[in-house]
PDB file of C-alpha atoms in Angstrom:
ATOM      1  CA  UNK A   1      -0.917   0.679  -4.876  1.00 52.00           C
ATOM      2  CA  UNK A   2      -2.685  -2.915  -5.238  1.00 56.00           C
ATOM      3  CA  UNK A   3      -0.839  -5.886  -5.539  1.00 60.00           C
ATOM      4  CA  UNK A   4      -1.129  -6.353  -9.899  1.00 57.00           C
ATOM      5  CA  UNK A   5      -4.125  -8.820 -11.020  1.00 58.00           C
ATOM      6  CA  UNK A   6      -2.401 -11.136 -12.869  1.00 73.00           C
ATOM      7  CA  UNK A   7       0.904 -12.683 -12.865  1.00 87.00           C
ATOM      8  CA  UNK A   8       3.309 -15.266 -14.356  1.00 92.00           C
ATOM      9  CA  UNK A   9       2.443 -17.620 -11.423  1.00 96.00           C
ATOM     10  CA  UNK A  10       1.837 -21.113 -12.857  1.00 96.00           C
ATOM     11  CA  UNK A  11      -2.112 -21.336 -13.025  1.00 95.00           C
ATOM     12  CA  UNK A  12      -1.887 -24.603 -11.084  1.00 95.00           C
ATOM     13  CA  UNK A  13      -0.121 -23.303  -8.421  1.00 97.00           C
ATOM     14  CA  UNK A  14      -2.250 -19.858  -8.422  1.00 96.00           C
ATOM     15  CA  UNK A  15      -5.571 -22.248  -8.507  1.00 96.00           C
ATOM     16  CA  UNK A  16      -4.298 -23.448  -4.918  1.00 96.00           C
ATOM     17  CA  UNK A  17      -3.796 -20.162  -3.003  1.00 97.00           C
ATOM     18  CA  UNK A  18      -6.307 -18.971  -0.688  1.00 96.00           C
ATOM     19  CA  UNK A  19      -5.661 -15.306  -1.068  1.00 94.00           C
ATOM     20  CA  UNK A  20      -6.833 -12.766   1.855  1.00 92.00           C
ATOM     21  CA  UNK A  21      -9.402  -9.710   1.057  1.00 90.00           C
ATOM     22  CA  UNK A  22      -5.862  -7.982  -0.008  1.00 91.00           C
ATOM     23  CA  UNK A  23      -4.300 -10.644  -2.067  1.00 94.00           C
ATOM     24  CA  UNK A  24      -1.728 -12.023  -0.092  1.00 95.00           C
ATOM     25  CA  UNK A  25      -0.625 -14.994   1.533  1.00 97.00           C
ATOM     26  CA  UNK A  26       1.435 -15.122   4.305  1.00 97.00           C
ATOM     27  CA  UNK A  27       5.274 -16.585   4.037  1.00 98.00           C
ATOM     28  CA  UNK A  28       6.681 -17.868   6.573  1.00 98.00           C
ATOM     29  CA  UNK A  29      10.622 -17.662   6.254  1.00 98.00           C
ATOM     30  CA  UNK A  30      12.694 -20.508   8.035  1.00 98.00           C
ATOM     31  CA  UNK A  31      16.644 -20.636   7.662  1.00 98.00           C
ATOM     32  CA  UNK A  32      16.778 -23.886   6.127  1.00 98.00           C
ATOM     33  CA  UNK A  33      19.912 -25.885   8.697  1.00 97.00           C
ATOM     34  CA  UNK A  34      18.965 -24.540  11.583  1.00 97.00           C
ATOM     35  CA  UNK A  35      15.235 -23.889  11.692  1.00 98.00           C
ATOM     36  CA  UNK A  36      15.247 -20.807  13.041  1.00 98.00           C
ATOM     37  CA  UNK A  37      11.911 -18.710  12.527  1.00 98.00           C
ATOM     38  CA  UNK A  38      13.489 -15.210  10.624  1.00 98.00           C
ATOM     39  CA  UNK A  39      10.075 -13.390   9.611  1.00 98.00           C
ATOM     40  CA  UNK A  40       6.990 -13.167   8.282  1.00 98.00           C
ATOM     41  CA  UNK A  41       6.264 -11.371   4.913  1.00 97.00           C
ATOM     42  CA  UNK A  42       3.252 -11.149   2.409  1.00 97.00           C
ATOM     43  CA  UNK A  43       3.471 -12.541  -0.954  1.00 98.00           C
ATOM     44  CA  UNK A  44       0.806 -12.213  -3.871  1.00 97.00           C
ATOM     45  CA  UNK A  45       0.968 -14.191  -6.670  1.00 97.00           C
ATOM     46  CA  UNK A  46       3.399 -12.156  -8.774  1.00 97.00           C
ATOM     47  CA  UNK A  47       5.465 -12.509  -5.659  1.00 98.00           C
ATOM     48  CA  UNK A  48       5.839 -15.994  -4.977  1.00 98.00           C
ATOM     49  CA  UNK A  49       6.431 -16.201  -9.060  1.00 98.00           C
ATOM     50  CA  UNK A  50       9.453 -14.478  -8.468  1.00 98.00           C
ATOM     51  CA  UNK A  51      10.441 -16.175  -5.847  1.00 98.00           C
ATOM     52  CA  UNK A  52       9.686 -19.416  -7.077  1.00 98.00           C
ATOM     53  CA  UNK A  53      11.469 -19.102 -10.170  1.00 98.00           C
ATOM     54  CA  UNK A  54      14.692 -16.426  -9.138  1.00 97.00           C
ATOM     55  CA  UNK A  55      16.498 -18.071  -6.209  1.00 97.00           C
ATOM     56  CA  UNK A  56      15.974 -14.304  -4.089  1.00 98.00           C
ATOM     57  CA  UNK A  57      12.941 -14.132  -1.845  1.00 98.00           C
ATOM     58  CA  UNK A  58      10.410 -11.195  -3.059  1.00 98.00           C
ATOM     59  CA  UNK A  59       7.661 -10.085  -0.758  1.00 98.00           C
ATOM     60  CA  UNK A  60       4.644  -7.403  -1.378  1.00 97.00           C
ATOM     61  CA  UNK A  61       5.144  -4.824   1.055  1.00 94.00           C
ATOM     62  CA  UNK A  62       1.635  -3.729   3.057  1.00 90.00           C
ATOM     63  CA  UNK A  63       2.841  -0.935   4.335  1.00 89.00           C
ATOM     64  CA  UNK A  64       4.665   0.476   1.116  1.00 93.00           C
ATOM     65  CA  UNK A  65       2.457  -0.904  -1.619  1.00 95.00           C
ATOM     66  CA  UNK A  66       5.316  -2.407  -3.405  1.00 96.00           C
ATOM     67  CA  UNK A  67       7.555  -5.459  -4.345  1.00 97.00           C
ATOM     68  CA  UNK A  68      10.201  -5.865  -2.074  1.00 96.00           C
ATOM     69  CA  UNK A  69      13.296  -8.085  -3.109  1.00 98.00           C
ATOM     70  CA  UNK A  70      14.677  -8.963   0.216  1.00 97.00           C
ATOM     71  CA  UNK A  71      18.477  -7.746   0.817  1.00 97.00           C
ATOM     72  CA  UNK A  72      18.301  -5.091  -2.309  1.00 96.00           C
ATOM     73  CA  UNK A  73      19.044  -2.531  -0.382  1.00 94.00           C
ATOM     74  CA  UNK A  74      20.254  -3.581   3.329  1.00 95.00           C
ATOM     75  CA  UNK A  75      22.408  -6.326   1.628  1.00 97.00           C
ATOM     76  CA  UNK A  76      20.669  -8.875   3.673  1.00 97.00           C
ATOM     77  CA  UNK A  77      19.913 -11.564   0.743  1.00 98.00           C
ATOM     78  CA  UNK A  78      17.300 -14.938   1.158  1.00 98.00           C
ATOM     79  CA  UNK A  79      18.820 -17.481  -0.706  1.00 98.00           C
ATOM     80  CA  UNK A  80      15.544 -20.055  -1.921  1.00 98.00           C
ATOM     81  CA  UNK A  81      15.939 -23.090  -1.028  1.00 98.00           C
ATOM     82  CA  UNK A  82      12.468 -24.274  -1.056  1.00 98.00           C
ATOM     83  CA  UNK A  83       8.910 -22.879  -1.091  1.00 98.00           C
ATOM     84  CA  UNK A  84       6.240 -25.029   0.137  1.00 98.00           C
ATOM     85  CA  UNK A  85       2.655 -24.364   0.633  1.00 98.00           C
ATOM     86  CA  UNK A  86      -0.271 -25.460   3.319  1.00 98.00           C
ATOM     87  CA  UNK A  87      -2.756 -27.696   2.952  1.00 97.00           C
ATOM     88  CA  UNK A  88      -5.754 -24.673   2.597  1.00 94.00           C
ATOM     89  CA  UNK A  89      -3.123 -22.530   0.867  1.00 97.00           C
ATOM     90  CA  UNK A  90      -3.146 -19.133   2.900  1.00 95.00           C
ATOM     91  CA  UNK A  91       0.297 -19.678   3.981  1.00 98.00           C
ATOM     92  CA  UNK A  92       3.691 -21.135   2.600  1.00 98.00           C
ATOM     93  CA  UNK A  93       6.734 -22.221   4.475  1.00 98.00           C
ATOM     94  CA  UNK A  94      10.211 -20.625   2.960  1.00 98.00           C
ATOM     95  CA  UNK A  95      13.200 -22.191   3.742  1.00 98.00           C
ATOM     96  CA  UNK A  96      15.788 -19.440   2.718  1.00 98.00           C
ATOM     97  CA  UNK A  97      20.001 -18.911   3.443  1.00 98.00           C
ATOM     98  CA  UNK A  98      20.145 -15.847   5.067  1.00 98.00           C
ATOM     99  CA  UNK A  99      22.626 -13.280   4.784  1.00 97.00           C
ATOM    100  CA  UNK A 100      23.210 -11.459   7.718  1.00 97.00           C
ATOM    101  CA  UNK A 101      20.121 -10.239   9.657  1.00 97.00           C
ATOM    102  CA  UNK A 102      16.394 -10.827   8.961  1.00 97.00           C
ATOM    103  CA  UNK A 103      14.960  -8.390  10.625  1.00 97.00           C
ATOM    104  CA  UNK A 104      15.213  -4.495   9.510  1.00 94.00           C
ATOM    105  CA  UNK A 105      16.333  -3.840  13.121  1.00 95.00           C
ATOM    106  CA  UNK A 106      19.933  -5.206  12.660  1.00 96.00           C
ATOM    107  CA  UNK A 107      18.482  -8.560  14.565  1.00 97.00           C
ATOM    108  CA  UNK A 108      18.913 -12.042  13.060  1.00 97.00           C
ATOM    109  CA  UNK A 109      14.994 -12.483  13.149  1.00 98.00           C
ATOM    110  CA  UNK A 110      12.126 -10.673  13.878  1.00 98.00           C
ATOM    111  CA  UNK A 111      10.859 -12.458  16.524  1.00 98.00           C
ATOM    112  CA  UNK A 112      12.775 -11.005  19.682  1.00 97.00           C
ATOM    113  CA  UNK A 113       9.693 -10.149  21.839  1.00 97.00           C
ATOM    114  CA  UNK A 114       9.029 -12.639  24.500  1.00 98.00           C
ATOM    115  CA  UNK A 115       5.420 -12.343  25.409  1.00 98.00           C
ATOM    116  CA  UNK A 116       5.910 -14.211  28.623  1.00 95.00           C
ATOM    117  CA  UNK A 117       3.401 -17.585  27.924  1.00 96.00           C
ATOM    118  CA  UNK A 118       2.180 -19.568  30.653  1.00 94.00           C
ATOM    119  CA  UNK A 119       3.964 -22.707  29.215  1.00 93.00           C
ATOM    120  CA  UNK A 120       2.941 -26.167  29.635  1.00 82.00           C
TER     121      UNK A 120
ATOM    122  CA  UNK B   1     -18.664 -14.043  13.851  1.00 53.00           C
ATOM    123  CA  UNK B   2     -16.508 -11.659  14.013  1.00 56.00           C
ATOM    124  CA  UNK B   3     -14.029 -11.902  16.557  1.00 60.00           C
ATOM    125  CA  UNK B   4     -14.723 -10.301  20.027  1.00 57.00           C
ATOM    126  CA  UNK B   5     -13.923  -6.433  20.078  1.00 58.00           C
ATOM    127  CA  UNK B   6     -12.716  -6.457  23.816  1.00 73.00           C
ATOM    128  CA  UNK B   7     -10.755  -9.443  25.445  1.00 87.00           C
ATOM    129  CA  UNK B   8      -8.500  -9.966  29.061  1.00 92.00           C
ATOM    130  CA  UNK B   9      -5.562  -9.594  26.926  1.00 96.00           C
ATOM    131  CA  UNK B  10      -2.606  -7.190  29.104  1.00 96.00           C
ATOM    132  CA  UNK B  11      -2.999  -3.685  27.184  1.00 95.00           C
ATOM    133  CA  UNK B  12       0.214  -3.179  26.845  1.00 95.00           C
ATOM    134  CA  UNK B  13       0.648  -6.439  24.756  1.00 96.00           C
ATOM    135  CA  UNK B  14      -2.615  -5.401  22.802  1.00 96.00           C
ATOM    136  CA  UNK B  15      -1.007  -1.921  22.229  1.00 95.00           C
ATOM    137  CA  UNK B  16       1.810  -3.597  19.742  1.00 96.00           C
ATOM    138  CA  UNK B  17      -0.419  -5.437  17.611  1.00 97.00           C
ATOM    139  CA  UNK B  18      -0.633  -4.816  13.898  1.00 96.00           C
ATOM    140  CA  UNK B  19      -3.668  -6.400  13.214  1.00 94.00           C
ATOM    141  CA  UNK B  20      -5.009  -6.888   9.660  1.00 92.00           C
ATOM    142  CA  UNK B  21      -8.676  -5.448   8.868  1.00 90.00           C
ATOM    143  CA  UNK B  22      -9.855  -8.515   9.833  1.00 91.00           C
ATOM    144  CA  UNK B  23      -8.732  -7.682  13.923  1.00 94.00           C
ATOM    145  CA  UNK B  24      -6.020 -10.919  13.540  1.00 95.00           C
ATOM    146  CA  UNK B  25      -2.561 -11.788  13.522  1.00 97.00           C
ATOM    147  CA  UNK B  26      -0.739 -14.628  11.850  1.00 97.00           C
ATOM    148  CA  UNK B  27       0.434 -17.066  14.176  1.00 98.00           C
ATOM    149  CA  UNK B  28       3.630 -18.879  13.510  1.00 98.00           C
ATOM    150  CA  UNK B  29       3.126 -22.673  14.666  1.00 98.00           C
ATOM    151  CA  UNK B  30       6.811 -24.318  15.350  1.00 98.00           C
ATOM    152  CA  UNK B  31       7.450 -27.529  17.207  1.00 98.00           C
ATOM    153  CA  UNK B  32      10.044 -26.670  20.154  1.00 98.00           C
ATOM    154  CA  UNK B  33      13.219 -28.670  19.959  1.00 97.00           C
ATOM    155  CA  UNK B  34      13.014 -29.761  16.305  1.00 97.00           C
ATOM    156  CA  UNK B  35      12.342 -26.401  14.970  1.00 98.00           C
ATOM    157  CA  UNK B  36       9.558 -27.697  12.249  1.00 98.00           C
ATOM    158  CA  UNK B  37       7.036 -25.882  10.962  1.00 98.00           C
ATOM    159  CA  UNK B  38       4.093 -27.004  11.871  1.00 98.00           C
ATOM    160  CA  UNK B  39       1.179 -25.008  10.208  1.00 98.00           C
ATOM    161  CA  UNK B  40       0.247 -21.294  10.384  1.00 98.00           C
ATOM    162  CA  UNK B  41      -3.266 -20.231  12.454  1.00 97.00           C
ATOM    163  CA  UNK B  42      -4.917 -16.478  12.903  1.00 97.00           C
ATOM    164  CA  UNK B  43      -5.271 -15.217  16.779  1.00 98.00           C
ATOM    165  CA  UNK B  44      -7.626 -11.780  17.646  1.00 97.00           C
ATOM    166  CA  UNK B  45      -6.664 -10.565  20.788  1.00 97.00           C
ATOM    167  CA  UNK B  46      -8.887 -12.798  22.905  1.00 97.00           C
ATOM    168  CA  UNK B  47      -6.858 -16.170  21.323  1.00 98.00           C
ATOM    169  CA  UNK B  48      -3.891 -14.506  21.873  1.00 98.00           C
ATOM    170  CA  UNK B  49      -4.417 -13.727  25.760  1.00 98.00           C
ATOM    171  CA  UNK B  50      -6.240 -17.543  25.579  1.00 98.00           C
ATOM    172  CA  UNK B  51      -2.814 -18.802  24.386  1.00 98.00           C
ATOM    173  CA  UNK B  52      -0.924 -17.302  27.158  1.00 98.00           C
ATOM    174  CA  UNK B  53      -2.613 -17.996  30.135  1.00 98.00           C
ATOM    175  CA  UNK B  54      -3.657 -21.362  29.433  1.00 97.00           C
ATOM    176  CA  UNK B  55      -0.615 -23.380  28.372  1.00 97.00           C
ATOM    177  CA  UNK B  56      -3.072 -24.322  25.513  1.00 98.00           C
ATOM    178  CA  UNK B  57      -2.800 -22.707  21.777  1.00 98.00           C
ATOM    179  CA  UNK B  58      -6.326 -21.093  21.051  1.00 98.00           C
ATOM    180  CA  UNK B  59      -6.765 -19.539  17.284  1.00 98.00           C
ATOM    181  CA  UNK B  60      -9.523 -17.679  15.651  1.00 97.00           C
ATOM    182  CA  UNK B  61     -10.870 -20.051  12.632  1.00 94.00           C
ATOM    183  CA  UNK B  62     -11.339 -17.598  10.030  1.00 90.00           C
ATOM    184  CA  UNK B  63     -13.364 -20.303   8.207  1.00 89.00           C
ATOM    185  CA  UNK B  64     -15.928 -21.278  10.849  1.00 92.00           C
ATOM    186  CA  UNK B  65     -15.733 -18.141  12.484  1.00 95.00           C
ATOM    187  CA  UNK B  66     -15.039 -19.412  16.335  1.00 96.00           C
ATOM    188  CA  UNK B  67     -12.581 -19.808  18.704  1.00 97.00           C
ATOM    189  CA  UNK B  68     -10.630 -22.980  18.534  1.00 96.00           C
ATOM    190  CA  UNK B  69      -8.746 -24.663  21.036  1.00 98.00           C
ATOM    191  CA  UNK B  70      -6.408 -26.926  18.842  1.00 97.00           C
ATOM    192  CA  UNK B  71      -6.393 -30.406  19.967  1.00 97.00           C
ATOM    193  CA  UNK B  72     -10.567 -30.430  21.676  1.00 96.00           C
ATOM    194  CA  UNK B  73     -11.734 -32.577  19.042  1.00 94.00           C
ATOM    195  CA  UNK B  74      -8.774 -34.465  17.353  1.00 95.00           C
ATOM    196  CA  UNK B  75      -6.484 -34.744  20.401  1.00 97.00           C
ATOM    197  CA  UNK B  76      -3.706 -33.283  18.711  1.00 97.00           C
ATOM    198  CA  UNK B  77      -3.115 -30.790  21.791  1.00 98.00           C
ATOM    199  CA  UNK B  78      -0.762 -28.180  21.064  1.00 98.00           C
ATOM    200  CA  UNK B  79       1.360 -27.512  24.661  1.00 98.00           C
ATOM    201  CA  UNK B  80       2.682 -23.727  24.646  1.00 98.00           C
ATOM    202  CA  UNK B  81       6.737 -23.312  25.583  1.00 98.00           C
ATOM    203  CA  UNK B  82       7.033 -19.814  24.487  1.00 98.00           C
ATOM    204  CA  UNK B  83       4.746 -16.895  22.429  1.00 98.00           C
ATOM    205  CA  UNK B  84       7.084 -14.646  20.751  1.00 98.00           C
ATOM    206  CA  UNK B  85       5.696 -10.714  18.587  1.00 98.00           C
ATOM    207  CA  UNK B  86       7.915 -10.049  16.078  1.00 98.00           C
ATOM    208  CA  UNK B  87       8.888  -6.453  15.409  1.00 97.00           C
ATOM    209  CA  UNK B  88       6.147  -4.846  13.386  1.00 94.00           C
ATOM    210  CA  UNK B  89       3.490  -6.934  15.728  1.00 97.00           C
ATOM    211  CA  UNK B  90       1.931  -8.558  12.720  1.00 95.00           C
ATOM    212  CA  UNK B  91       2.848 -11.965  13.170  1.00 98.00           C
ATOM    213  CA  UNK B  92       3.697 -14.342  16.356  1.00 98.00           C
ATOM    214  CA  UNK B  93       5.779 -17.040  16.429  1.00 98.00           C
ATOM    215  CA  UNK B  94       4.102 -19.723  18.734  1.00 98.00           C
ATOM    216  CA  UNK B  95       6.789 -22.719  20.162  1.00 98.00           C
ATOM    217  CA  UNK B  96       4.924 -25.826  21.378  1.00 98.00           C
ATOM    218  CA  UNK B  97       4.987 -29.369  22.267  1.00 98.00           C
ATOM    219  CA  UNK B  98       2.981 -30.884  19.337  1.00 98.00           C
ATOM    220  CA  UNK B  99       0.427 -34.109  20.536  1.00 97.00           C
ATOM    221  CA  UNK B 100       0.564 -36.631  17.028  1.00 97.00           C
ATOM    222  CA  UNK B 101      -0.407 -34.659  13.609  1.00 97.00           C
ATOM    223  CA  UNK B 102      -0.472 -30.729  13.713  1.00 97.00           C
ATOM    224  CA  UNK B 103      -2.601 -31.258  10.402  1.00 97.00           C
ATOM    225  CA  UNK B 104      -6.327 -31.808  10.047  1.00 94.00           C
ATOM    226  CA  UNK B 105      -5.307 -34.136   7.051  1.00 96.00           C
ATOM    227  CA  UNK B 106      -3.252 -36.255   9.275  1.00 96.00           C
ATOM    228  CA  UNK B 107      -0.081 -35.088   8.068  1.00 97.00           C
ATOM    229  CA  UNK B 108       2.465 -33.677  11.040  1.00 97.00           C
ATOM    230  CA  UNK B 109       2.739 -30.744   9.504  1.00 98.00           C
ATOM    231  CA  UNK B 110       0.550 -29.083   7.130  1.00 98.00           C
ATOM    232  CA  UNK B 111       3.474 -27.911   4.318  1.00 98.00           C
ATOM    233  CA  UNK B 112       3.748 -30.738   2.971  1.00 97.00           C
ATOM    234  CA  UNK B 113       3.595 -29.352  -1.098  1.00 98.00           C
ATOM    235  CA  UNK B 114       6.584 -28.403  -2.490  1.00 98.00           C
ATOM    236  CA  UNK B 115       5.914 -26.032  -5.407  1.00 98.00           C
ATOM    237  CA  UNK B 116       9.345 -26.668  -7.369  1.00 95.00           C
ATOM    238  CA  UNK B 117      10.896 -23.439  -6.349  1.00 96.00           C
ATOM    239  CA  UNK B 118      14.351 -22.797  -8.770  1.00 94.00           C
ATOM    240  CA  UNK B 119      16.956 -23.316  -5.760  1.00 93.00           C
ATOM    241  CA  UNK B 120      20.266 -20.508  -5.043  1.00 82.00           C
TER     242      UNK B 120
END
């Protein structure tokens, strides 16, 4: 399934997004006090509407071709607390409250891989 | 240009990519001890291993179709500390020392539009 073609996204705001070949954007979800990095998700523009106007964080899910209210079923709820967008508008910055754990693995956020930079 | 198809990248780090049709991943941009956002970039493999040998962030401009070494022609260098996969290998989170303005508009970072979100 497709992300849907239209949307109640304001047409000022949906003007602005630089959608990929698919759609999306990418949203990048920060806990808002202590700026930890939780995840990234994909949001099309029916997406961010709900997010934008429902206080819950919604994302399109790639892999299961469908909207995905975060924390509907694990529990693990993104409180909005504000949605911002980049200057070329492929990607927006989410600052959420998280309940519990970001990442589907039980771990606070996704990002527990160290790649092991050369740092500088 | 499409990116390159074969890069120095360690296999075993290339093996956990997701990458989108496009042969990229999102790239996370944070600054290290603030924790601010700083923009979002797209990395092919050959960025990627770029950005972890080099103590240098390198992304793939999707718009002009070339490698880019952030900071060459505006001096706003972006120092790597650490170069974290998250846990579907889709997206990388990407801690650095920021030089000046991570944005091309001159803005420090480039989310600076709200969109108005309804808060929770």
């Amino acid at each position: 399934m497709a992300p849907v073609s239209s949307s109640a996204l304001d047409p000022d705001i949906a003007a602005r997004l630089k959608h990929d070949p698919a759609g999306l954007v990418a949203a990048v979800i920060q806990q808002h006090d202590t700026g930890e990095v939780l995840m990234v998700g994909w949001m099309d523009d029916e997406a961010l509407h709900r997010t934008l106007t429902s206080g819950r964080v919604t994302f399109w899910s790639r892999s299961r071709g469908e909207y995905w209210r975060k924390g509907d079923t694990s529990g693990h709820v993104q409180h909005v607390k504000s949605v911002a967008l980049d200057c070329d508008g492929d990607a927006l910055l989410v600052r959420v409250d998280q309940v519990g754990a970001a990442c589907h693995t039980g771990a606070r956020t996704c990002f527990f891989t160290d790649l092991g930079a050369v740092t500088a």
